[in-house]
């Protein structure tokens, strides 16, 4: 067990930091998490909404759900956790964010290097010709269609689909050189994303978990802080600033 002071010293002297984040980092922005208390997957079935065959069967229902999520996301703002993560860039040279979230809040908070493992709700593409659409989504009908007639889908990684290769390779690179690997607000049960935690451990990073409760990652973390990310991250950042005399 490390003392809090040891942990802060370790972070303060790090050259390279990676934040691996999940839905919990956006919970305080009002975006619902997937699992646990009030989790989306307690009420809705992922196989009906986050799955390509389900989309082909009922694109209208899938679109209705993503439009509902988009509305929540559009009304949300980055919270203290996103803002603290972004502020780390002021004091450390190499800070990357690897997120499973599709909500863009890390970028909106000012984080510059953000790898989105599960896509982004602002992007969409045609399943036929792969033309990309952003805000120019043709929504005359409930299900937007491409100029070629193909169905347009959100650019979100659904269950059973591969992660974007470029993101995954860049992650590996960021992780291989990092001293500190923060795991923030993820249940760490969805693979291959969660495998990055084990990769970081293998590369020798010091692993710090921040979550409101114990997770699958708690066993392998060198240090866990239990509480809200929006409380704990600003506290950690303040302690670091004191250490490096800012
Ligand atoms: P989950 O919903 O599985 O887990 C959210 C985690 O955040 C849980 O461990 C909570 O305890 C924690 N949490 C909740 N509020 C918090 C707070 N204020 N501060 C800190 N922690 C908090 O979300 P993910 O792990 O991101 O995939 O889920 C992974 C993937 O499963 C998602 O990307 C999504 C989902 O199906 C796709 O859509 C492809
Ligand atoms: Zn098309």
PDB file of C-alpha atoms and ligand atoms in Angstrom:
ATOM      1  CA  UNK A   1       0.000   0.000   0.000  1.00  0.00           C
ATOM      2  CA  UNK A   2       1.358   3.394  -0.968  1.00  0.00           C
ATOM      3  CA  UNK A   3       0.809   6.477   1.125  1.00  0.00           C
ATOM      4  CA  UNK A   4      -1.104   9.274  -0.569  1.00  0.00           C
ATOM      5  CA  UNK A   5       2.080  11.345  -0.475  1.00  0.00           C
ATOM      6  CA  UNK A   6       4.078   8.614  -2.273  1.00  0.00           C
ATOM      7  CA  UNK A   7       1.450   8.488  -4.984  1.00  0.00           C
ATOM      8  CA  UNK A   8       1.441  12.252  -5.467  1.00  0.00           C
ATOM      9  CA  UNK A   9       5.257  12.233  -5.631  1.00  0.00           C
ATOM     10  CA  UNK A  10       5.169   9.526  -8.262  1.00  0.00           C
ATOM     11  CA  UNK A  11       2.688  11.436 -10.393  1.00  0.00           C
ATOM     12  CA  UNK A  12       4.494  14.752  -9.920  1.00  0.00           C
ATOM     13  CA  UNK A  13       7.725  13.253 -11.255  1.00  0.00           C
ATOM     14  CA  UNK A  14       6.102  11.479 -14.226  1.00  0.00           C
ATOM     15  CA  UNK A  15       7.170  12.292 -17.777  1.00  0.00           C
ATOM     16  CA  UNK A  16       4.215  10.729 -19.499  1.00  0.00           C
ATOM     17  CA  UNK A  17       0.662  10.198 -18.279  1.00  0.00           C
ATOM     18  CA  UNK A  18      -2.235   8.311 -19.836  1.00  0.00           C
ATOM     19  CA  UNK A  19      -5.852   8.643 -18.729  1.00  0.00           C
ATOM     20  CA  UNK A  20      -8.055   5.696 -19.666  1.00  0.00           C
ATOM     21  CA  UNK A  21     -11.646   6.774 -19.192  1.00  0.00           C
ATOM     22  CA  UNK A  22     -15.161   5.352 -19.310  1.00  0.00           C
ATOM     23  CA  UNK A  23     -18.755   6.468 -18.856  1.00  0.00           C
ATOM     24  CA  UNK A  24     -18.177   7.341 -15.163  1.00  0.00           C
ATOM     25  CA  UNK A  25     -16.041  10.344 -16.120  1.00  0.00           C
ATOM     26  CA  UNK A  26     -19.088  11.879 -17.830  1.00  0.00           C
ATOM     27  CA  UNK A  27     -21.645  10.837 -15.189  1.00  0.00           C
ATOM     28  CA  UNK A  28     -21.342  14.172 -13.390  1.00  0.00           C
ATOM     29  CA  UNK A  29     -22.123  15.906 -16.691  1.00  0.00           C
ATOM     30  CA  UNK A  30     -25.525  14.190 -16.618  1.00  0.00           C
ATOM     31  CA  UNK A  31     -24.754  11.445 -19.134  1.00  0.00           C
ATOM     32  CA  UNK A  32     -25.992   8.065 -17.879  1.00  0.00           C
ATOM     33  CA  UNK A  33     -23.520   5.200 -17.360  1.00  0.00           C
ATOM     34  CA  UNK A  34     -24.140   1.705 -18.797  1.00  0.00           C
ATOM     35  CA  UNK A  35     -23.720  -0.581 -15.809  1.00  0.00           C
ATOM     36  CA  UNK A  36     -24.318  -0.447 -12.072  1.00  0.00           C
ATOM     37  CA  UNK A  37     -26.774   1.888 -10.388  1.00  0.00           C
ATOM     38  CA  UNK A  38     -29.098   3.572 -12.942  1.00  0.00           C
ATOM     39  CA  UNK A  39     -27.076   1.964 -15.762  1.00  0.00           C
ATOM     40  CA  UNK A  40     -28.595   2.078 -19.276  1.00  0.00           C
ATOM     41  CA  UNK A  41     -28.063  -1.669 -19.790  1.00  0.00           C
ATOM     42  CA  UNK A  42     -30.216  -2.441 -16.728  1.00  0.00           C
ATOM     43  CA  UNK A  43     -33.249  -1.206 -18.654  1.00  0.00           C
ATOM     44  CA  UNK A  44     -32.330  -1.550 -22.320  1.00  0.00           C
ATOM     45  CA  UNK A  45     -30.805  -4.411 -24.246  1.00  0.00           C
ATOM     46  CA  UNK A  46     -27.443  -3.760 -25.905  1.00  0.00           C
ATOM     47  CA  UNK A  47     -28.149  -6.515 -28.450  1.00  0.00           C
ATOM     48  CA  UNK A  48     -31.146  -4.478 -29.699  1.00  0.00           C
ATOM     49  CA  UNK A  49     -29.422  -1.104 -29.831  1.00  0.00           C
ATOM     50  CA  UNK A  50     -25.668  -1.455 -30.099  1.00  0.00           C
ATOM     51  CA  UNK A  51     -25.452  -4.191 -32.668  1.00  0.00           C
ATOM     52  CA  UNK A  52     -25.221  -4.133 -36.472  1.00  0.00           C
ATOM     53  CA  UNK A  53     -27.845  -6.833 -37.123  1.00  0.00           C
ATOM     54  CA  UNK A  54     -30.278  -5.043 -34.832  1.00  0.00           C
ATOM     55  CA  UNK A  55     -29.649  -1.871 -36.835  1.00  0.00           C
ATOM     56  CA  UNK A  56     -30.442  -3.648 -40.111  1.00  0.00           C
ATOM     57  CA  UNK A  57     -33.606  -5.074 -38.572  1.00  0.00           C
ATOM     58  CA  UNK A  58     -34.854  -1.894 -36.987  1.00  0.00           C
ATOM     59  CA  UNK A  59     -32.801   1.156 -37.985  1.00  0.00           C
ATOM     60  CA  UNK A  60     -35.582   3.477 -36.864  1.00  0.00           C
ATOM     61  CA  UNK A  61     -35.410   2.292 -33.251  1.00  0.00           C
ATOM     62  CA  UNK A  62     -31.624   2.467 -33.187  1.00  0.00           C
ATOM     63  CA  UNK A  63     -31.672   5.987 -34.620  1.00  0.00           C
ATOM     64  CA  UNK A  64     -34.328   7.092 -32.153  1.00  0.00           C
ATOM     65  CA  UNK A  65     -32.101   5.934 -29.319  1.00  0.00           C
ATOM     66  CA  UNK A  66     -28.950   7.600 -30.672  1.00  0.00           C
ATOM     67  CA  UNK A  67     -30.829  10.838 -31.307  1.00  0.00           C
ATOM     68  CA  UNK A  68     -32.029  10.736 -27.718  1.00  0.00           C
ATOM     69  CA  UNK A  69     -28.444  10.228 -26.495  1.00  0.00           C
ATOM     70  CA  UNK A  70     -27.183  12.944 -28.822  1.00  0.00           C
ATOM     71  CA  UNK A  71     -29.689  15.351 -27.313  1.00  0.00           C
ATOM     72  CA  UNK A  72     -28.463  14.593 -23.766  1.00  0.00           C
ATOM     73  CA  UNK A  73     -24.845  14.952 -24.880  1.00  0.00           C
ATOM     74  CA  UNK A  74     -25.523  18.225 -26.731  1.00  0.00           C
ATOM     75  CA  UNK A  75     -26.953  19.705 -23.552  1.00  0.00           C
ATOM     76  CA  UNK A  76     -24.085  18.569 -21.349  1.00  0.00           C
ATOM     77  CA  UNK A  77     -20.885  20.350 -20.406  1.00  0.00           C
ATOM     78  CA  UNK A  78     -17.474  18.970 -19.431  1.00  0.00           C
ATOM     79  CA  UNK A  79     -17.273  18.522 -15.649  1.00  0.00           C
ATOM     80  CA  UNK A  80     -14.469  19.000 -13.118  1.00  0.00           C
ATOM     81  CA  UNK A  81     -12.993  15.599 -14.011  1.00  0.00           C
ATOM     82  CA  UNK A  82     -12.660  16.391 -17.741  1.00  0.00           C
ATOM     83  CA  UNK A  83     -11.308  19.849 -16.917  1.00  0.00           C
ATOM     84  CA  UNK A  84      -8.694  18.511 -14.473  1.00  0.00           C
ATOM     85  CA  UNK A  85      -7.539  15.914 -16.988  1.00  0.00           C
ATOM     86  CA  UNK A  86      -7.129  18.685 -19.535  1.00  0.00           C
ATOM     87  CA  UNK A  87      -5.259  20.867 -17.005  1.00  0.00           C
ATOM     88  CA  UNK A  88      -2.638  18.131 -16.537  1.00  0.00           C
ATOM     89  CA  UNK A  89      -1.352  19.208 -19.981  1.00  0.00           C
ATOM     90  CA  UNK A  90      -0.114  22.455 -18.432  1.00  0.00           C
ATOM     91  CA  UNK A  91       2.243  20.673 -16.072  1.00  0.00           C
ATOM     92  CA  UNK A  92       3.239  17.515 -17.955  1.00  0.00           C
ATOM     93  CA  UNK A  93       4.667  17.209 -21.418  1.00  0.00           C
ATOM     94  CA  UNK A  94       3.014  13.989 -22.507  1.00  0.00           C
ATOM     95  CA  UNK A  95      -0.607  13.582 -21.575  1.00  0.00           C
ATOM     96  CA  UNK A  96      -2.923  11.368 -23.602  1.00  0.00           C
ATOM     97  CA  UNK A  97      -6.506  10.409 -23.082  1.00  0.00           C
ATOM     98  CA  UNK A  98      -7.816   7.043 -24.233  1.00  0.00           C
ATOM     99  CA  UNK A  99     -11.555   7.049 -23.900  1.00  0.00           C
ATOM    100  CA  UNK A 100     -14.368   4.583 -24.402  1.00  0.00           C
ATOM    101  CA  UNK A 101     -16.784   7.518 -24.457  1.00  0.00           C
ATOM    102  CA  UNK A 102     -18.356   8.847 -27.624  1.00  0.00           C
ATOM    103  CA  UNK A 103     -19.444  12.187 -26.153  1.00  0.00           C
ATOM    104  CA  UNK A 104     -16.568  14.483 -27.160  1.00  0.00           C
ATOM    105  CA  UNK A 105     -16.359  15.969 -23.662  1.00  0.00           C
ATOM    106  CA  UNK A 106     -12.590  15.442 -23.308  1.00  0.00           C
ATOM    107  CA  UNK A 107     -11.971  17.460 -26.459  1.00  0.00           C
ATOM    108  CA  UNK A 108     -14.458  20.113 -25.394  1.00  0.00           C
ATOM    109  CA  UNK A 109     -12.572  20.353 -22.087  1.00  0.00           C
ATOM    110  CA  UNK A 110      -9.392  21.078 -24.050  1.00  0.00           C
ATOM    111  CA  UNK A 111      -7.583  17.735 -24.044  1.00  0.00           C
ATOM    112  CA  UNK A 112      -5.420  17.676 -27.169  1.00  0.00           C
ATOM    113  CA  UNK A 113      -4.517  14.029 -27.585  1.00  0.00           C
ATOM    114  CA  UNK A 114      -7.695  11.991 -27.370  1.00  0.00           C
ATOM    115  CA  UNK A 115      -8.006   8.467 -28.731  1.00  0.00           C
ATOM    116  CA  UNK A 116     -11.642   7.457 -29.094  1.00  0.00           C
ATOM    117  CA  UNK A 117     -11.824   3.698 -28.902  1.00  0.00           C
ATOM    118  CA  UNK A 118     -15.577   3.398 -29.435  1.00  0.00           C
ATOM    119  CA  UNK A 119     -16.135   6.133 -32.011  1.00  0.00           C
ATOM    120  CA  UNK A 120     -17.847   9.495 -31.771  1.00  0.00           C
ATOM    121  CA  UNK A 121     -21.540  10.380 -31.795  1.00  0.00           C
ATOM    122  CA  UNK A 122     -20.888  13.417 -33.983  1.00  0.00           C
ATOM    123  CA  UNK A 123     -19.724  11.251 -36.880  1.00  0.00           C
ATOM    124  CA  UNK A 124     -21.868   9.010 -39.069  1.00  0.00           C
ATOM    125  CA  UNK A 125     -21.237   7.015 -42.202  1.00  0.00           C
ATOM    126  CA  UNK A 126     -23.016   5.195 -44.988  1.00  0.00           C
ATOM    127  CA  UNK A 127     -22.905   1.412 -44.574  1.00  0.00           C
ATOM    128  CA  UNK A 128     -22.860   1.085 -48.345  1.00  0.00           C
ATOM    129  CA  UNK A 129     -20.187   3.471 -49.660  1.00  0.00           C
ATOM    130  CA  UNK A 130     -18.652   4.655 -46.345  1.00  0.00           C
ATOM    131  CA  UNK A 131     -19.173   8.355 -47.087  1.00  0.00           C
ATOM    132  CA  UNK A 132     -18.924  10.250 -43.796  1.00  0.00           C
ATOM    133  CA  UNK A 133     -21.575  12.673 -42.572  1.00  0.00           C
ATOM    134  CA  UNK A 134     -21.331  14.975 -39.582  1.00  0.00           C
ATOM    135  CA  UNK A 135     -23.701  17.842 -38.918  1.00  0.00           C
ATOM    136  CA  UNK A 136     -24.839  17.574 -42.517  1.00  0.00           C
ATOM    137  CA  UNK A 137     -26.799  14.417 -41.720  1.00  0.00           C
ATOM    138  CA  UNK A 138     -29.789  14.191 -44.102  1.00  0.00           C
ATOM    139  CA  UNK A 139     -32.600  13.770 -41.609  1.00  0.00           C
ATOM    140  CA  UNK A 140     -35.621  14.262 -43.845  1.00  0.00           C
ATOM    141  CA  UNK A 141     -36.650  10.768 -42.833  1.00  0.00           C
ATOM    142  CA  UNK A 142     -36.395   9.061 -39.459  1.00  0.00           C
ATOM    143  CA  UNK A 143     -33.518   7.021 -40.794  1.00  0.00           C
ATOM    144  CA  UNK A 144     -30.986   9.138 -42.680  1.00  0.00           C
ATOM    145  CA  UNK A 145     -29.980   7.867 -46.104  1.00  0.00           C
ATOM    146  CA  UNK A 146     -26.854   8.513 -48.134  1.00  0.00           C
ATOM    147  CA  UNK A 147     -26.806  10.021 -51.629  1.00  0.00           C
ATOM    148  CA  UNK A 148     -26.145   6.470 -52.845  1.00  0.00           C
ATOM    149  CA  UNK A 149     -29.318   5.203 -51.150  1.00  0.00           C
ATOM    150  CA  UNK A 150     -27.466   3.312 -48.387  1.00  0.00           C
ATOM    151  CA  UNK A 151     -28.397   3.543 -44.722  1.00  0.00           C
ATOM    152  CA  UNK A 152     -26.329   5.938 -42.622  1.00  0.00           C
ATOM    153  CA  UNK A 153     -25.257   4.724 -39.175  1.00  0.00           C
ATOM    154  CA  UNK A 154     -23.540   6.424 -36.250  1.00  0.00           C
ATOM    155  CA  UNK A 155     -19.752   5.989 -36.234  1.00  0.00           C
ATOM    156  CA  UNK A 156     -19.874   4.085 -32.980  1.00  0.00           C
ATOM    157  CA  UNK A 157     -18.282   0.717 -32.330  1.00  0.00           C
ATOM    158  CA  UNK A 158     -21.043  -1.770 -31.618  1.00  0.00           C
ATOM    159  CA  UNK A 159     -20.769  -5.113 -29.871  1.00  0.00           C
ATOM    160  CA  UNK A 160     -18.919  -7.645 -32.002  1.00  0.00           C
ATOM    161  CA  UNK A 161     -17.209  -4.961 -34.113  1.00  0.00           C
ATOM    162  CA  UNK A 162     -13.495  -4.244 -34.360  1.00  0.00           C
ATOM    163  CA  UNK A 163     -12.002  -1.200 -32.682  1.00  0.00           C
ATOM    164  CA  UNK A 164     -10.578   1.440 -35.034  1.00  0.00           C
ATOM    165  CA  UNK A 165      -7.112   0.093 -35.821  1.00  0.00           C
ATOM    166  CA  UNK A 166      -5.334   3.449 -35.884  1.00  0.00           C
ATOM    167  CA  UNK A 167      -6.636   4.350 -32.426  1.00  0.00           C
ATOM    168  CA  UNK A 168      -5.674   1.019 -30.964  1.00  0.00           C
ATOM    169  CA  UNK A 169      -2.121   1.163 -32.372  1.00  0.00           C
ATOM    170  CA  UNK A 170      -1.608   4.733 -31.157  1.00  0.00           C
ATOM    171  CA  UNK A 171      -2.863   3.732 -27.718  1.00  0.00           C
ATOM    172  CA  UNK A 172      -0.338   0.975 -27.485  1.00  0.00           C
ATOM    173  CA  UNK A 173       2.390   3.508 -28.317  1.00  0.00           C
ATOM    174  CA  UNK A 174       1.179   5.988 -25.677  1.00  0.00           C
ATOM    175  CA  UNK A 175       0.897   3.242 -23.093  1.00  0.00           C
ATOM    176  CA  UNK A 176       4.320   1.752 -23.787  1.00  0.00           C
ATOM    177  CA  UNK A 177       6.011   5.003 -22.790  1.00  0.00           C
ATOM    178  CA  UNK A 178       3.829   6.107 -19.893  1.00  0.00           C
ATOM    179  CA  UNK A 179       4.838   6.242 -16.242  1.00  0.00           C
ATOM    180  CA  UNK A 180       1.368   6.751 -14.830  1.00  0.00           C
ATOM    181  CA  UNK A 181      -1.817   5.142 -16.132  1.00  0.00           C
ATOM    182  CA  UNK A 182      -5.017   6.532 -14.623  1.00  0.00           C
ATOM    183  CA  UNK A 183      -8.196   4.445 -14.969  1.00  0.00           C
ATOM    184  CA  UNK A 184     -11.168   6.746 -14.476  1.00  0.00           C
ATOM    185  CA  UNK A 185     -14.842   5.789 -14.286  1.00  0.00           C
ATOM    186  CA  UNK A 186     -14.873   2.504 -16.142  1.00  0.00           C
ATOM    187  CA  UNK A 187     -16.201  -0.864 -15.058  1.00  0.00           C
ATOM    188  CA  UNK A 188     -13.317  -2.388 -17.086  1.00  0.00           C
ATOM    189  CA  UNK A 189     -15.447  -5.260 -18.358  1.00  0.00           C
ATOM    190  CA  UNK A 190     -15.636  -4.447 -22.066  1.00  0.00           C
ATOM    191  CA  UNK A 191     -12.876  -5.931 -24.218  1.00  0.00           C
ATOM    192  CA  UNK A 192     -10.632  -5.300 -26.043  1.00  0.00           C
ATOM    193  CA  UNK A 193     -10.666  -1.802 -24.474  1.00  0.00           C
ATOM    194  CA  UNK A 194     -10.085  -3.154 -20.956  1.00  0.00           C
ATOM    195  CA  UNK A 195      -7.060  -5.126 -22.152  1.00  0.00           C
ATOM    196  CA  UNK A 196      -5.175  -1.803 -22.302  1.00  0.00           C
ATOM    197  CA  UNK A 197      -5.074  -1.811 -18.504  1.00  0.00           C
ATOM    198  CA  UNK A 198      -3.147  -5.081 -18.550  1.00  0.00           C
ATOM    199  CA  UNK A 199      -0.889  -3.769 -21.320  1.00  0.00           C
ATOM    200  CA  UNK A 200      -0.064  -0.724 -19.175  1.00  0.00           C
ATOM    201  CA  UNK A 201       0.730  -2.997 -16.243  1.00  0.00           C
ATOM    202  CA  UNK A 202       3.000  -5.133 -18.437  1.00  0.00           C
ATOM    203  CA  UNK A 203       4.841  -2.037 -19.646  1.00  0.00           C
ATOM    204  CA  UNK A 204       5.519  -1.143 -16.020  1.00  0.00           C
ATOM    205  CA  UNK A 205       3.245   1.880 -15.564  1.00  0.00           C
ATOM    206  CA  UNK A 206       2.043   2.805 -12.087  1.00  0.00           C
ATOM    207  CA  UNK A 207      -1.726   2.246 -12.206  1.00  0.00           C
ATOM    208  CA  UNK A 208      -4.113   4.562 -10.361  1.00  0.00           C
ATOM    209  CA  UNK A 209      -7.819   3.852 -10.398  1.00  0.00           C
ATOM    210  CA  UNK A 210     -10.542   6.402  -9.662  1.00  0.00           C
ATOM    211  CA  UNK A 211     -14.075   5.071  -9.322  1.00  0.00           C
ATOM    212  CA  UNK A 212     -17.032   5.316  -6.978  1.00  0.00           C
ATOM    213  CA  UNK A 213     -16.745   1.581  -6.337  1.00  0.00           C
ATOM    214  CA  UNK A 214     -14.488  -1.450  -6.706  1.00  0.00           C
ATOM    215  CA  UNK A 215     -14.160  -2.788 -10.250  1.00  0.00           C
ATOM    216  CA  UNK A 216     -12.442  -5.558 -12.183  1.00  0.00           C
ATOM    217  CA  UNK A 217      -9.422  -3.283 -12.415  1.00  0.00           C
ATOM    218  CA  UNK A 218      -9.069  -2.709  -8.659  1.00  0.00           C
ATOM    219  CA  UNK A 219      -6.995  -5.860  -8.184  1.00  0.00           C
ATOM    220  CA  UNK A 220      -4.359  -4.799 -10.618  1.00  0.00           C
ATOM    221  CA  UNK A 221      -4.310  -1.103  -9.709  1.00  0.00           C
ATOM    222  CA  UNK A 222      -1.347   0.011  -7.601  1.00  0.00           C
ATOM    223  CA  UNK A 223      -3.620   2.553  -5.966  1.00  0.00           C
ATOM    224  CA  UNK A 224      -7.387   3.051  -5.943  1.00  0.00           C
ATOM    225  CA  UNK A 225      -9.185   6.225  -4.938  1.00  0.00           C
ATOM    226  CA  UNK A 226     -12.867   5.625  -4.320  1.00  0.00           C
ATOM    227  CA  UNK A 227     -15.158   8.607  -4.875  1.00  0.00           C
ATOM    228  CA  UNK A 228     -16.451  10.806  -7.656  1.00  0.00           C
ATOM    229  CA  UNK A 229     -13.964  11.579 -10.419  1.00  0.00           C
ATOM    230  CA  UNK A 230     -15.088  15.221 -10.331  1.00  0.00           C
ATOM    231  CA  UNK A 231     -13.995  15.436  -6.677  1.00  0.00           C
ATOM    232  CA  UNK A 232     -10.872  13.282  -6.706  1.00  0.00           C
ATOM    233  CA  UNK A 233      -9.120  14.504  -9.860  1.00  0.00           C
ATOM    234  CA  UNK A 234      -9.137  18.205  -8.839  1.00  0.00           C
ATOM    235  CA  UNK A 235      -7.825  17.155  -5.385  1.00  0.00           C
ATOM    236  CA  UNK A 236      -4.989  15.150  -6.918  1.00  0.00           C
ATOM    237  CA  UNK A 237      -4.163  17.990  -9.296  1.00  0.00           C
ATOM    238  CA  UNK A 238      -4.039  20.500  -6.438  1.00  0.00           C
ATOM    239  CA  UNK A 239      -1.695  18.289  -4.421  1.00  0.00           C
ATOM    240  CA  UNK A 240       0.564  17.941  -7.459  1.00  0.00           C
ATOM    241  CA  UNK A 241       0.607  21.705  -7.982  1.00  0.00           C
ATOM    242  CA  UNK A 242       1.736  22.153  -4.381  1.00  0.00           C
ATOM    243  CA  UNK A 243       4.517  19.595  -4.938  1.00  0.00           C
ATOM    244  CA  UNK A 244       5.813  21.277  -8.053  1.00  0.00           C
ATOM    245  CA  UNK A 245       5.381  24.707  -6.430  1.00  0.00           C
ATOM    246  CA  UNK A 246       2.707  26.218  -8.631  1.00  0.00           C
TER     247      UNK A 246
HETATM  248  P1  LIG B   1     -19.862   1.408 -17.386  1.00  0.00           P
HETATM  249  O1  LIG B   1     -21.230   1.973 -17.311  1.00  0.00           O
HETATM  250  O2  LIG B   1     -19.714  -0.054 -17.593  1.00  0.00           O
HETATM  251  O3  LIG B   1     -19.079   1.770 -16.060  1.00  0.00           O
HETATM  252  C1  LIG B   1     -19.106   3.058 -15.507  1.00  0.00           C
HETATM  253  C2  LIG B   1     -18.197   3.077 -14.298  1.00  0.00           C
HETATM  254  O4  LIG B   1     -18.158   4.402 -13.819  1.00  0.00           O
HETATM  255  C3  LIG B   1     -18.664   2.178 -13.156  1.00  0.00           C
HETATM  256  O5  LIG B   1     -17.576   1.404 -12.709  1.00  0.00           O
HETATM  257  C4  LIG B   1     -19.119   3.186 -12.085  1.00  0.00           C
HETATM  258  O6  LIG B   1     -18.881   2.707 -10.772  1.00  0.00           O
HETATM  259  C5  LIG B   1     -18.245   4.375 -12.399  1.00  0.00           C
HETATM  260  N1  LIG B   1     -18.763   5.709 -11.995  1.00  0.00           N
HETATM  261  C6  LIG B   1     -20.051   6.154 -12.025  1.00  0.00           C
HETATM  262  N2  LIG B   1     -20.112   7.443 -11.643  1.00  0.00           N
HETATM  263  C7  LIG B   1     -18.831   7.841 -11.376  1.00  0.00           C
HETATM  264  C8  LIG B   1     -18.232   9.065 -10.949  1.00  0.00           C
HETATM  265  N3  LIG B   1     -18.951  10.176 -10.719  1.00  0.00           N
HETATM  266  N4  LIG B   1     -16.887   9.081 -10.772  1.00  0.00           N
HETATM  267  C9  LIG B   1     -16.129   7.972 -10.988  1.00  0.00           C
HETATM  268  N5  LIG B   1     -16.644   6.785 -11.400  1.00  0.00           N
HETATM  269  C10 LIG B   1     -17.974   6.716 -11.597  1.00  0.00           C
HETATM  270  O7  LIG B   1     -19.084   2.263 -18.511  1.00  0.00           O
HETATM  271  P2  LIG B   1     -17.780   1.867 -19.356  1.00  0.00           P
HETATM  272  O8  LIG B   1     -16.811   1.127 -18.532  1.00  0.00           O
HETATM  273  O9  LIG B   1     -17.344   3.107 -20.042  1.00  0.00           O
HETATM  274  O10 LIG B   1     -19.648   0.616 -25.306  1.00  0.00           O
HETATM  275  O11 LIG B   1     -18.410   0.888 -20.428  1.00  0.00           O
HETATM  276  C11 LIG B   1     -17.637   0.399 -21.479  1.00  0.00           C
HETATM  277  C12 LIG B   1     -18.446   0.305 -22.747  1.00  0.00           C
HETATM  278  O12 LIG B   1     -19.631  -0.470 -22.528  1.00  0.00           O
HETATM  279  C13 LIG B   1     -18.972   1.617 -23.275  1.00  0.00           C
HETATM  280  O13 LIG B   1     -18.016   2.320 -24.049  1.00  0.00           O
HETATM  281  C14 LIG B   1     -20.135   1.208 -24.104  1.00  0.00           C
HETATM  282  C15 LIG B   1     -20.752   0.175 -23.184  1.00  0.00           C
HETATM  283  O14 LIG B   1     -21.549  -0.774 -23.785  1.00  0.00           O
HETATM  284  C16 LIG B   1     -20.196   0.898 -26.492  1.00  0.00           C
HETATM  285  O15 LIG B   1     -21.140   1.650 -26.628  1.00  0.00           O
HETATM  286  C17 LIG B   1     -19.515   0.218 -27.632  1.00  0.00           C
HETATM  287 ZN1  LIG B   2     -23.483   5.835 -49.544  1.00  0.00          ZN
END
